[in-house]
Amino acid sequence: MHSLILSTATRFLTGLMLVFSVFLLLRGHNEPGGGFVGSLVASTAFALYAIALGAQAVRRALRVDPRTLVMVGLALAIIGGLLPLIEGAPLFTGVWTDIPLPRGGYLHVGSPLIFDVGVYLVVVGAVLTVILTMEEEVL
Amino acid sequence: MNTITHIIGSWSVGVAITLIVVAMILAFIRLVVGPSLPDRIVALDLITYLAVAFMGVFAVLSGHSAFLDVAIVVALLGFLATVAFARYVERSHARTSISEDRDD
């Protein structure tokens, strides 16, 4: 499908949707959102990109194979789950730390964020593997 | 003054919900009746955006801004669904025209 309107609109929409997916990912612990929903929005963005500009364009934009994303995401999720063991807390307990910022104030981060990023990468990688395979199969 | 704006506010939400529901019923009738596949796709698209509008009104009614984020997600995904359907129609159309050419 070669539509100038679609491919031009997709260039803007994909970036917008990726920013929104990161927004959903980062605020997930305190408000509606989270790694899973954010990654679904991100894979929707890439699916739109694949429909408008082809599966090869998505592979070029990703730079890495989607299956690599799945592996990195799983590793991150396991690391996030194992971190509380260092403090002697049970597995998958949320441990939090405050990183001081250069201009005052603290960045409140913890192991749930690492786990959520892992979930995000796993779901993006798995969904994109399916979508890109189907997209290349059809051609 | 404050009570007047309050009355107008609650009244306008009721009007908006009524209009959206009427539009949704009309779009659903088109979805069921619609003679061709593109008619049904346009009706589905309309229902998606009516749902987005309903979520916006519901965010005003309930005062929770989380519904606006849901509306954003549905708006983005509804666009993708319409594009995918359009491509399906285009492809099946091309396929039937090819087979008709072969019959000739």
Coordinates of C-alpha atoms in Angstrom, one line a residue:
Chain A
M1 CA 0.0 0.0 0.0
H2 CA 1.6 3.2 -1.2
S3 CA -0.3 6.2 0.2
L4 CA 1.5 9.5 0.5
I5 CA -1.0 10.8 3.1
L6 CA -0.5 7.6 5.3
S7 CA 3.2 7.5 5.1
T8 CA 3.6 11.2 5.9
A9 CA 1.1 11.0 8.8
T10 CA 2.8 7.9 10.1
R11 CA 6.2 9.7 10.4
F12 CA 4.6 12.1 12.9
L13 CA 2.2 9.6 14.6
T14 CA 4.9 7.0 15.3
G15 CA 7.1 9.4 17.2
L16 CA 4.1 10.7 19.1
M17 CA 2.9 7.2 20.1
L18 CA 6.4 6.2 21.2
V19 CA 6.7 9.2 23.5
F20 CA 3.3 8.4 24.9
S21 CA 4.3 4.7 25.5
V22 CA 7.3 5.8 27.4
F23 CA 5.1 8.2 29.4
L24 CA 2.7 5.3 30.2
L25 CA 5.7 3.1 31.2
L26 CA 7.3 5.6 33.6
R27 CA 4.2 6.6 35.5
G28 CA 2.9 3.1 35.7
H29 CA 3.7 2.4 39.3
N30 CA 1.6 5.2 40.7
E31 CA -1.2 5.7 38.2
P32 CA -2.9 3.8 35.4
G33 CA -0.3 2.6 32.9
G34 CA 2.8 0.4 33.2
G35 CA 5.2 -1.6 31.1
F36 CA 2.6 -3.8 29.5
V37 CA 0.2 -1.1 28.3
G38 CA 3.1 1.2 27.3
S39 CA 4.7 -1.6 25.2
L40 CA 1.4 -2.3 23.5
V41 CA 1.2 1.3 22.4
A42 CA 4.8 1.2 21.2
S43 CA 4.2 -2.0 19.2
T44 CA 1.1 -0.4 17.7
A45 CA 3.3 2.5 16.6
F46 CA 5.7 0.1 14.9
A47 CA 2.8 -1.9 13.4
L48 CA 1.5 1.3 11.8
Y49 CA 5.1 2.0 10.6
A50 CA 5.2 -1.5 9.1
I51 CA 1.9 -1.0 7.3
A52 CA 2.8 2.4 5.9
L53 CA 6.5 2.0 5.1
G54 CA 7.1 -1.8 5.0
A55 CA 8.6 -4.3 7.5
Q56 CA 12.2 -3.6 6.3
A57 CA 11.8 0.1 7.4
V58 CA 10.8 -1.1 10.9
R59 CA 13.8 -3.4 11.1
R60 CA 16.0 -0.5 10.1
A61 CA 14.4 1.8 12.7
L62 CA 14.7 -0.8 15.5
R63 CA 18.4 -1.4 14.7
V64 CA 18.3 -4.7 16.7
D65 CA 16.3 -7.9 16.1
P66 CA 13.1 -8.0 18.1
R67 CA 14.1 -11.3 19.6
T68 CA 17.2 -9.6 21.1
L69 CA 14.8 -7.2 22.8
V70 CA 12.9 -10.1 24.3
M71 CA 16.1 -11.6 25.7
V72 CA 17.4 -8.2 27.1
G73 CA 14.0 -7.6 28.6
L74 CA 13.8 -10.9 30.3
A75 CA 17.3 -10.4 31.8
L76 CA 16.3 -7.0 33.1
A77 CA 13.1 -8.4 34.6
I78 CA 15.1 -11.1 36.4
I79 CA 17.6 -8.6 37.6
G80 CA 14.8 -6.4 38.9
G81 CA 13.4 -9.5 40.7
L82 CA 16.7 -10.5 42.2
L83 CA 17.8 -7.1 43.5
P84 CA 15.8 -7.3 46.8
L85 CA 17.8 -10.4 47.7
I86 CA 20.9 -8.2 48.2
E87 CA 19.1 -6.4 51.0
G88 CA 17.8 -9.7 52.4
A89 CA 14.2 -9.0 51.4
P90 CA 12.1 -11.8 49.7
L91 CA 12.2 -12.2 46.0
F92 CA 10.4 -9.6 43.9
T93 CA 10.0 -7.2 46.8
G94 CA 10.1 -3.5 45.7
V95 CA 13.3 -1.9 46.9
W96 CA 13.5 1.9 46.4
T97 CA 16.4 4.4 46.5
D98 CA 16.7 8.1 46.1
I99 CA 19.3 9.3 43.7
P100 CA 20.3 12.9 44.4
L101 CA 19.9 15.2 41.4
P102 CA 22.6 17.9 40.6
R103 CA 20.2 20.8 41.2
G104 CA 18.6 19.5 44.4
G105 CA 15.8 17.1 44.8
Y106 CA 15.8 13.3 44.5
L107 CA 15.0 10.8 41.8
H108 CA 12.9 8.1 43.4
V109 CA 13.7 4.9 41.6
G110 CA 13.5 1.2 42.5
S111 CA 13.4 -2.4 41.3
P112 CA 9.8 -2.2 40.1
L113 CA 10.9 0.3 37.5
I114 CA 13.7 -2.1 36.2
F115 CA 11.1 -4.9 36.2
D116 CA 8.6 -2.7 34.2
V117 CA 11.3 -1.8 31.7
G118 CA 12.0 -5.5 31.3
V119 CA 8.3 -6.3 30.7
Y120 CA 8.2 -3.4 28.2
L121 CA 11.0 -4.8 26.2
V122 CA 9.7 -8.4 26.3
V123 CA 6.2 -7.4 25.0
V124 CA 7.6 -5.1 22.4
G125 CA 10.0 -7.7 21.1
A126 CA 7.4 -10.6 21.1
V127 CA 4.6 -8.5 19.4
L128 CA 7.0 -7.1 16.8
T129 CA 8.4 -10.6 16.1
V130 CA 4.9 -11.7 15.3
I131 CA 3.9 -8.6 13.3
L132 CA 7.1 -8.5 11.2
T133 CA 6.9 -12.2 10.4
M134 CA 3.3 -11.9 9.3
E135 CA 4.1 -8.7 7.3
E136 CA 7.0 -10.4 5.5
E137 CA 5.0 -13.6 4.9
V138 CA 2.2 -11.7 3.1
L139 CA 4.6 -10.2 0.6
Chain B
M1 CA -23.1 32.9 39.2
N2 CA -21.3 29.8 40.5
T3 CA -24.5 27.8 40.8
I4 CA -25.5 28.9 37.2
T5 CA -22.3 27.6 35.7
H6 CA -22.7 24.5 37.8
I7 CA -26.2 23.9 36.4
I8 CA -25.1 24.6 32.9
G9 CA -22.1 22.2 33.4
S10 CA -24.1 19.3 34.6
W11 CA -26.8 20.0 31.9
S12 CA -24.2 20.1 29.1
V13 CA -22.7 16.7 30.1
G14 CA -26.2 15.2 29.9
V15 CA -26.8 16.7 26.5
A16 CA -23.4 15.5 25.3
I17 CA -24.0 11.9 26.5
T18 CA -27.4 11.8 24.9
L19 CA -26.1 13.0 21.5
I20 CA -23.2 10.5 21.6
V21 CA -25.5 7.7 22.5
V22 CA -27.9 8.6 19.6
A23 CA -24.9 8.9 17.2
M24 CA -23.7 5.5 18.4
I25 CA -27.1 3.9 17.7
L26 CA -27.2 5.4 14.2
A27 CA -23.6 4.2 13.5
F28 CA -24.5 0.7 14.8
I29 CA -27.5 0.6 12.4
R30 CA -25.1 1.5 9.6
L31 CA -22.8 -1.2 10.8
V32 CA -25.6 -3.8 10.7
V33 CA -27.3 -2.6 7.5
G34 CA -24.3 -1.3 5.6
P35 CA -24.4 -2.8 2.1
S36 CA -20.7 -3.0 1.5
L37 CA -17.6 -3.8 3.6
P38 CA -16.2 -0.2 3.4
D39 CA -19.5 1.1 4.8
R40 CA -19.1 -1.2 7.8
I41 CA -15.5 -0.1 8.3
V42 CA -16.4 3.5 8.3
A43 CA -19.2 2.8 10.8
L44 CA -16.7 0.9 13.1
D45 CA -14.3 3.9 12.8
L46 CA -17.1 6.2 13.8
I47 CA -18.1 4.0 16.8
T48 CA -14.4 4.1 17.9
Y49 CA -14.3 7.8 17.9
L50 CA -17.7 8.1 19.6
A51 CA -16.3 5.9 22.3
V52 CA -13.3 8.4 22.5
A53 CA -15.7 11.3 22.8
F54 CA -17.7 9.4 25.5
M55 CA -14.5 8.9 27.5
G56 CA -13.8 12.6 27.3
V57 CA -17.3 13.5 28.6
F58 CA -17.0 10.8 31.2
A59 CA -13.7 12.3 32.4
V60 CA -15.5 15.6 32.9
L61 CA -18.3 13.9 34.7
S62 CA -16.2 11.8 37.0
G63 CA -13.3 14.2 37.5
H64 CA -10.7 11.5 36.9
S65 CA -8.1 12.6 34.3
A66 CA -7.1 8.9 33.8
F67 CA -10.0 8.5 31.4
L68 CA -8.4 11.0 29.1
D69 CA -5.3 8.8 28.8
V70 CA -7.6 5.9 27.9
A71 CA -9.2 8.1 25.3
I72 CA -5.7 8.9 23.8
V73 CA -4.8 5.2 23.6
V74 CA -8.2 4.2 22.0
A75 CA -7.8 7.1 19.5
L76 CA -4.4 6.0 18.4
L77 CA -5.3 2.3 18.2
G78 CA -8.6 3.0 16.4
F79 CA -6.6 4.7 13.7
L80 CA -4.4 1.7 13.2
A81 CA -7.5 -0.6 13.0
T82 CA -9.0 1.5 10.3
V83 CA -5.7 1.5 8.3
A84 CA -5.4 -2.3 8.7
F85 CA -9.0 -2.8 7.5
A86 CA -8.5 -0.4 4.6
R87 CA -5.4 -2.5 3.5
Y88 CA -7.4 -5.7 3.8
V89 CA -10.2 -4.3 1.6
E90 CA -7.6 -3.1 -1.0
R91 CA -5.8 -6.4 -1.0
S92 CA -9.0 -8.6 -1.3
H93 CA -10.2 -6.2 -4.0
A94 CA -7.0 -6.7 -5.9
R95 CA -7.2 -10.4 -5.4
T96 CA -10.7 -10.7 -6.8
S97 CA -9.9 -8.5 -9.8
I98 CA -6.9 -10.7 -10.6
S99 CA -9.0 -13.9 -10.4
E100 CA -11.7 -12.2 -12.7
D101 CA -8.9 -11.4 -15.2
R102 CA -7.9 -15.1 -15.1
D103 CA -11.5 -16.2 -15.8
D104 CA -11.5 -14.0 -18.9

